């Protein structure tokens, strides 16, 4: 992985905190041999996780892995303030149901989904190292993941603003039921 570190740093935005950037290149659980990425076997042999046709494809995979790692770390740092942008935030579970706090002032009319900030950051980070076609593919993939629990597409991605936007009033559905379920909003703030 170290052989790609400088290239990756050159293609990432310059505003990444130094401590997060230094954690990015501490890979655990997998290693590269030639054009193959192996996962380390816990009690058995190591297994090929990915095989690439070229070193450019491998470099892009490593770049996306690094960006994903950075995006997750940045999302964790901002989660508490990010929750305030959402209408509903999960508080705790009772009898197998989530209990929610409802915010009176919100940007997103949905249940807090930490993946939105994670995915937005990831897409911003990878833009500089991918071709426009590759970046568009990533946008499609991550938009699909964000809409996974909505019966009607709820999210789309604005390439100019580089952020997700709500495009419907579709409700989050879990195990066949809309959330938040009746009686699960415990307080408004």
PDB file of C-alpha atoms in Angstrom:
ATOM      1  CA  UNK A   1       0.000   0.000   0.000  1.00  0.00           C
ATOM      2  CA  UNK A   2       2.854   2.359   0.768  1.00  0.00           C
ATOM      3  CA  UNK A   3       3.834   2.486  -2.904  1.00  0.00           C
ATOM      4  CA  UNK A   4       0.596   4.385  -3.642  1.00  0.00           C
ATOM      5  CA  UNK A   5       0.647   6.735  -0.642  1.00  0.00           C
ATOM      6  CA  UNK A   6       2.195   9.752  -2.380  1.00  0.00           C
ATOM      7  CA  UNK A   7      -0.044   9.399  -5.455  1.00  0.00           C
ATOM      8  CA  UNK A   8      -3.112   9.168  -3.222  1.00  0.00           C
ATOM      9  CA  UNK A   9      -2.116  12.243  -1.206  1.00  0.00           C
ATOM     10  CA  UNK A  10      -1.611  14.202  -4.440  1.00  0.00           C
ATOM     11  CA  UNK A  11      -5.160  13.387  -5.572  1.00  0.00           C
ATOM     12  CA  UNK A  12      -6.967  14.070  -2.303  1.00  0.00           C
ATOM     13  CA  UNK A  13      -8.199  17.515  -1.221  1.00  0.00           C
ATOM     14  CA  UNK A  14      -5.673  19.387   0.921  1.00  0.00           C
ATOM     15  CA  UNK A  15      -8.082  20.045   3.821  1.00  0.00           C
ATOM     16  CA  UNK A  16      -7.863  16.602   5.441  1.00  0.00           C
ATOM     17  CA  UNK A  17      -6.653  16.804   9.061  1.00  0.00           C
ATOM     18  CA  UNK A  18      -3.112  15.449   9.455  1.00  0.00           C
ATOM     19  CA  UNK A  19      -4.051  12.907  12.138  1.00  0.00           C
ATOM     20  CA  UNK A  20      -6.748  11.374   9.944  1.00  0.00           C
ATOM     21  CA  UNK A  21      -4.457  11.312   6.919  1.00  0.00           C
ATOM     22  CA  UNK A  22      -1.755   9.519   8.908  1.00  0.00           C
ATOM     23  CA  UNK A  23      -4.276   6.857  10.053  1.00  0.00           C
ATOM     24  CA  UNK A  24      -5.333   6.267   6.465  1.00  0.00           C
ATOM     25  CA  UNK A  25      -2.259   4.314   5.474  1.00  0.00           C
ATOM     26  CA  UNK A  26      -2.326   1.835   8.353  1.00  0.00           C
ATOM     27  CA  UNK A  27      -3.920  -1.040   6.458  1.00  0.00           C
ATOM     28  CA  UNK A  28      -4.882  -4.106   8.428  1.00  0.00           C
ATOM     29  CA  UNK A  29      -6.402  -7.362   7.362  1.00  0.00           C
ATOM     30  CA  UNK A  30      -5.305  -7.356   3.745  1.00  0.00           C
ATOM     31  CA  UNK A  31      -2.162  -7.095   1.662  1.00  0.00           C
ATOM     32  CA  UNK A  32      -1.154  -6.829  -1.994  1.00  0.00           C
ATOM     33  CA  UNK A  33       0.856  -9.361  -3.937  1.00  0.00           C
ATOM     34  CA  UNK A  34       1.289  -8.499  -7.601  1.00  0.00           C
ATOM     35  CA  UNK A  35      -2.183  -7.601  -8.901  1.00  0.00           C
ATOM     36  CA  UNK A  36      -4.024  -9.521  -6.181  1.00  0.00           C
ATOM     37  CA  UNK A  37      -5.412  -8.253  -2.885  1.00  0.00           C
ATOM     38  CA  UNK A  38      -5.447 -10.912  -0.173  1.00  0.00           C
ATOM     39  CA  UNK A  39      -7.370 -10.983   3.087  1.00  0.00           C
ATOM     40  CA  UNK A  40      -5.476 -12.507   5.943  1.00  0.00           C
ATOM     41  CA  UNK A  41      -6.945 -15.807   7.077  1.00  0.00           C
ATOM     42  CA  UNK A  42      -7.841 -15.992  10.754  1.00  0.00           C
ATOM     43  CA  UNK A  43      -7.630 -19.760  11.040  1.00  0.00           C
ATOM     44  CA  UNK A  44      -7.040 -20.750   7.489  1.00  0.00           C
ATOM     45  CA  UNK A  45      -5.147 -19.734   4.408  1.00  0.00           C
ATOM     46  CA  UNK A  46      -5.168 -16.177   3.104  1.00  0.00           C
ATOM     47  CA  UNK A  47      -7.756 -15.629   0.368  1.00  0.00           C
ATOM     48  CA  UNK A  48      -7.729 -13.554  -2.781  1.00  0.00           C
ATOM     49  CA  UNK A  49     -10.307 -10.795  -2.263  1.00  0.00           C
ATOM     50  CA  UNK A  50      -9.705  -8.924  -5.529  1.00  0.00           C
ATOM     51  CA  UNK A  51      -7.705  -9.583  -8.693  1.00  0.00           C
ATOM     52  CA  UNK A  52      -6.948  -6.690 -11.008  1.00  0.00           C
ATOM     53  CA  UNK A  53      -5.961  -6.597 -14.675  1.00  0.00           C
ATOM     54  CA  UNK A  54      -3.585  -3.658 -14.336  1.00  0.00           C
ATOM     55  CA  UNK A  55      -1.634  -1.691 -11.768  1.00  0.00           C
ATOM     56  CA  UNK A  56      -3.767   1.358 -12.627  1.00  0.00           C
ATOM     57  CA  UNK A  57      -6.921  -0.536 -11.610  1.00  0.00           C
ATOM     58  CA  UNK A  58      -5.223  -1.662  -8.402  1.00  0.00           C
ATOM     59  CA  UNK A  59      -4.082   1.902  -7.643  1.00  0.00           C
ATOM     60  CA  UNK A  60      -7.650   3.203  -8.100  1.00  0.00           C
ATOM     61  CA  UNK A  61      -8.955   0.500  -5.748  1.00  0.00           C
ATOM     62  CA  UNK A  62      -6.375   1.468  -3.106  1.00  0.00           C
ATOM     63  CA  UNK A  63      -7.255   5.148  -3.624  1.00  0.00           C
ATOM     64  CA  UNK A  64     -10.964   4.461  -3.085  1.00  0.00           C
ATOM     65  CA  UNK A  65     -10.197   2.379   0.021  1.00  0.00           C
ATOM     66  CA  UNK A  66      -8.128   5.247   1.457  1.00  0.00           C
ATOM     67  CA  UNK A  67     -10.866   7.792   0.663  1.00  0.00           C
ATOM     68  CA  UNK A  68     -13.477   5.563   2.266  1.00  0.00           C
ATOM     69  CA  UNK A  69     -11.348   5.255   5.408  1.00  0.00           C
ATOM     70  CA  UNK A  70     -10.910   9.046   5.603  1.00  0.00           C
ATOM     71  CA  UNK A  71     -14.626   9.686   4.967  1.00  0.00           C
ATOM     72  CA  UNK A  72     -15.635   7.346   7.783  1.00  0.00           C
ATOM     73  CA  UNK A  73     -13.258   9.022  10.230  1.00  0.00           C
ATOM     74  CA  UNK A  74     -14.493  12.499   9.276  1.00  0.00           C
ATOM     75  CA  UNK A  75     -18.135  11.425   9.600  1.00  0.00           C
ATOM     76  CA  UNK A  76     -17.510  10.098  13.113  1.00  0.00           C
ATOM     77  CA  UNK A  77     -16.024  13.446  14.143  1.00  0.00           C
ATOM     78  CA  UNK A  78     -19.052  15.407  12.959  1.00  0.00           C
ATOM     79  CA  UNK A  79     -21.860  12.946  13.758  1.00  0.00           C
ATOM     80  CA  UNK A  80     -23.150  14.715  16.849  1.00  0.00           C
ATOM     81  CA  UNK A  81     -23.629  18.046  15.055  1.00  0.00           C
ATOM     82  CA  UNK A  82     -24.761  16.326  11.854  1.00  0.00           C
ATOM     83  CA  UNK A  83     -27.655  14.684  13.720  1.00  0.00           C
ATOM     84  CA  UNK A  84     -29.153  18.135  14.290  1.00  0.00           C
ATOM     85  CA  UNK A  85     -29.843  18.459  10.535  1.00  0.00           C
ATOM     86  CA  UNK A  86     -32.281  15.549  10.549  1.00  0.00           C
ATOM     87  CA  UNK A  87     -35.959  15.500  11.516  1.00  0.00           C
ATOM     88  CA  UNK A  88     -35.661  12.192  13.389  1.00  0.00           C
ATOM     89  CA  UNK A  89     -32.762  10.737  15.353  1.00  0.00           C
ATOM     90  CA  UNK A  90     -32.730   7.286  16.919  1.00  0.00           C
ATOM     91  CA  UNK A  91     -32.490   7.547  20.711  1.00  0.00           C
ATOM     92  CA  UNK A  92     -32.752   4.013  22.063  1.00  0.00           C
ATOM     93  CA  UNK A  93     -34.603   0.732  21.490  1.00  0.00           C
ATOM     94  CA  UNK A  94     -37.572  -0.610  23.477  1.00  0.00           C
ATOM     95  CA  UNK A  95     -39.198  -3.967  22.833  1.00  0.00           C
ATOM     96  CA  UNK A  96     -37.388  -4.302  19.526  1.00  0.00           C
ATOM     97  CA  UNK A  97     -38.437  -0.845  18.238  1.00  0.00           C
ATOM     98  CA  UNK A  98     -36.364   2.275  17.859  1.00  0.00           C
ATOM     99  CA  UNK A  99     -37.493   5.306  19.843  1.00  0.00           C
ATOM    100  CA  UNK A 100     -36.902   8.647  18.165  1.00  0.00           C
ATOM    101  CA  UNK A 101     -36.306  12.269  18.980  1.00  0.00           C
ATOM    102  CA  UNK A 102     -37.998  14.636  16.510  1.00  0.00           C
ATOM    103  CA  UNK A 103     -36.313  17.936  15.723  1.00  0.00           C
ATOM    104  CA  UNK A 104     -38.635  20.850  15.026  1.00  0.00           C
ATOM    105  CA  UNK A 105     -36.054  22.569  12.809  1.00  0.00           C
ATOM    106  CA  UNK A 106     -34.288  20.353  10.306  1.00  0.00           C
ATOM    107  CA  UNK A 107     -32.709  20.236   6.872  1.00  0.00           C
ATOM    108  CA  UNK A 108     -33.606  16.621   6.043  1.00  0.00           C
ATOM    109  CA  UNK A 109     -37.146  15.304   6.492  1.00  0.00           C
ATOM    110  CA  UNK A 110     -35.941  11.797   7.289  1.00  0.00           C
ATOM    111  CA  UNK A 111     -34.372   9.601   9.956  1.00  0.00           C
ATOM    112  CA  UNK A 112     -30.716  10.405  10.589  1.00  0.00           C
ATOM    113  CA  UNK A 113     -28.536   8.276   8.330  1.00  0.00           C
ATOM    114  CA  UNK A 114     -24.846   8.708   9.142  1.00  0.00           C
ATOM    115  CA  UNK A 115     -24.037   7.295   5.706  1.00  0.00           C
ATOM    116  CA  UNK A 116     -25.153  10.512   3.983  1.00  0.00           C
ATOM    117  CA  UNK A 117     -22.255  12.539   5.430  1.00  0.00           C
ATOM    118  CA  UNK A 118     -19.898   9.579   4.946  1.00  0.00           C
ATOM    119  CA  UNK A 119     -20.918   9.077   1.293  1.00  0.00           C
ATOM    120  CA  UNK A 120     -20.846  12.831   0.485  1.00  0.00           C
ATOM    121  CA  UNK A 121     -17.350  13.103   1.901  1.00  0.00           C
ATOM    122  CA  UNK A 122     -16.204   9.969   0.088  1.00  0.00           C
ATOM    123  CA  UNK A 123     -17.514  11.268  -3.259  1.00  0.00           C
ATOM    124  CA  UNK A 124     -15.796  14.632  -2.706  1.00  0.00           C
ATOM    125  CA  UNK A 125     -12.533  12.878  -1.837  1.00  0.00           C
ATOM    126  CA  UNK A 126     -12.424  10.513  -4.825  1.00  0.00           C
ATOM    127  CA  UNK A 127     -13.371  13.095  -7.462  1.00  0.00           C
ATOM    128  CA  UNK A 128      -9.758  14.236  -7.940  1.00  0.00           C
ATOM    129  CA  UNK A 129      -8.392  10.735  -8.586  1.00  0.00           C
ATOM    130  CA  UNK A 130     -11.102   9.287 -10.824  1.00  0.00           C
ATOM    131  CA  UNK A 131     -12.108   9.949 -14.392  1.00  0.00           C
ATOM    132  CA  UNK A 132     -15.498  11.664 -14.811  1.00  0.00           C
ATOM    133  CA  UNK A 133     -17.003   8.318 -15.885  1.00  0.00           C
ATOM    134  CA  UNK A 134     -15.579   6.534 -12.826  1.00  0.00           C
ATOM    135  CA  UNK A 135     -16.833   9.312 -10.547  1.00  0.00           C
ATOM    136  CA  UNK A 136     -20.310   9.063 -12.079  1.00  0.00           C
ATOM    137  CA  UNK A 137     -20.290   5.302 -11.441  1.00  0.00           C
ATOM    138  CA  UNK A 138     -19.429   5.926  -7.791  1.00  0.00           C
ATOM    139  CA  UNK A 139     -22.251   8.482  -7.522  1.00  0.00           C
ATOM    140  CA  UNK A 140     -24.729   5.958  -8.928  1.00  0.00           C
ATOM    141  CA  UNK A 141     -23.541   3.229  -6.561  1.00  0.00           C
ATOM    142  CA  UNK A 142     -23.658   5.387  -3.439  1.00  0.00           C
ATOM    143  CA  UNK A 143     -27.003   6.973  -4.356  1.00  0.00           C
ATOM    144  CA  UNK A 144     -28.437   3.482  -4.747  1.00  0.00           C
ATOM    145  CA  UNK A 145     -27.063   2.468  -1.331  1.00  0.00           C
ATOM    146  CA  UNK A 146     -28.563   5.566   0.308  1.00  0.00           C
ATOM    147  CA  UNK A 147     -31.987   4.804  -1.217  1.00  0.00           C
ATOM    148  CA  UNK A 148     -31.892   1.144  -0.215  1.00  0.00           C
ATOM    149  CA  UNK A 149     -34.708   1.327   2.378  1.00  0.00           C
ATOM    150  CA  UNK A 150     -37.007   3.722   0.520  1.00  0.00           C
ATOM    151  CA  UNK A 151     -39.828   2.365  -1.682  1.00  0.00           C
ATOM    152  CA  UNK A 152     -39.568   5.480  -3.878  1.00  0.00           C
ATOM    153  CA  UNK A 153     -36.206   7.124  -4.525  1.00  0.00           C
ATOM    154  CA  UNK A 154     -35.685   9.631  -1.722  1.00  0.00           C
ATOM    155  CA  UNK A 155     -32.136  10.844  -2.486  1.00  0.00           C
ATOM    156  CA  UNK A 156     -30.320  12.093  -5.561  1.00  0.00           C
ATOM    157  CA  UNK A 157     -26.879  13.637  -5.941  1.00  0.00           C
ATOM    158  CA  UNK A 158     -26.159  17.205  -7.087  1.00  0.00           C
ATOM    159  CA  UNK A 159     -22.772  17.087  -8.857  1.00  0.00           C
ATOM    160  CA  UNK A 160     -22.306  20.870  -8.762  1.00  0.00           C
ATOM    161  CA  UNK A 161     -22.932  21.179  -5.026  1.00  0.00           C
ATOM    162  CA  UNK A 162     -21.358  17.747  -4.426  1.00  0.00           C
ATOM    163  CA  UNK A 163     -24.091  16.776  -1.998  1.00  0.00           C
ATOM    164  CA  UNK A 164     -27.149  14.587  -1.734  1.00  0.00           C
ATOM    165  CA  UNK A 165     -30.554  16.199  -2.033  1.00  0.00           C
ATOM    166  CA  UNK A 166     -33.981  14.967  -0.999  1.00  0.00           C
ATOM    167  CA  UNK A 167     -36.241  14.485  -4.008  1.00  0.00           C
ATOM    168  CA  UNK A 168     -39.307  12.843  -2.437  1.00  0.00           C
ATOM    169  CA  UNK A 169     -41.314  12.479   0.753  1.00  0.00           C
ATOM    170  CA  UNK A 170     -40.833   8.712   0.681  1.00  0.00           C
ATOM    171  CA  UNK A 171     -40.497   7.221   4.162  1.00  0.00           C
ATOM    172  CA  UNK A 172     -37.805   4.854   5.391  1.00  0.00           C
ATOM    173  CA  UNK A 173     -39.107   1.273   5.489  1.00  0.00           C
ATOM    174  CA  UNK A 174     -37.682  -1.347   7.848  1.00  0.00           C
ATOM    175  CA  UNK A 175     -39.008  -4.912   7.910  1.00  0.00           C
ATOM    176  CA  UNK A 176     -42.052  -3.835   5.915  1.00  0.00           C
ATOM    177  CA  UNK A 177     -43.006  -0.936   8.238  1.00  0.00           C
ATOM    178  CA  UNK A 178     -42.519   2.791   7.794  1.00  0.00           C
ATOM    179  CA  UNK A 179     -40.267   4.429  10.348  1.00  0.00           C
ATOM    180  CA  UNK A 180     -40.691   6.099  12.701  1.00  0.00           C
ATOM    181  CA  UNK A 181     -43.573   3.824  13.633  1.00  0.00           C
ATOM    182  CA  UNK A 182     -46.596   5.351  15.407  1.00  0.00           C
ATOM    183  CA  UNK A 183     -45.875   5.892  19.089  1.00  0.00           C
ATOM    184  CA  UNK A 184     -42.091   5.757  18.758  1.00  0.00           C
ATOM    185  CA  UNK A 185     -41.380   9.499  18.837  1.00  0.00           C
ATOM    186  CA  UNK A 186     -40.595  10.053  22.520  1.00  0.00           C
ATOM    187  CA  UNK A 187     -39.954  13.805  22.437  1.00  0.00           C
ATOM    188  CA  UNK A 188     -39.620  16.878  20.252  1.00  0.00           C
ATOM    189  CA  UNK A 189     -36.741  19.309  20.442  1.00  0.00           C
TER     190      UNK A 189
END
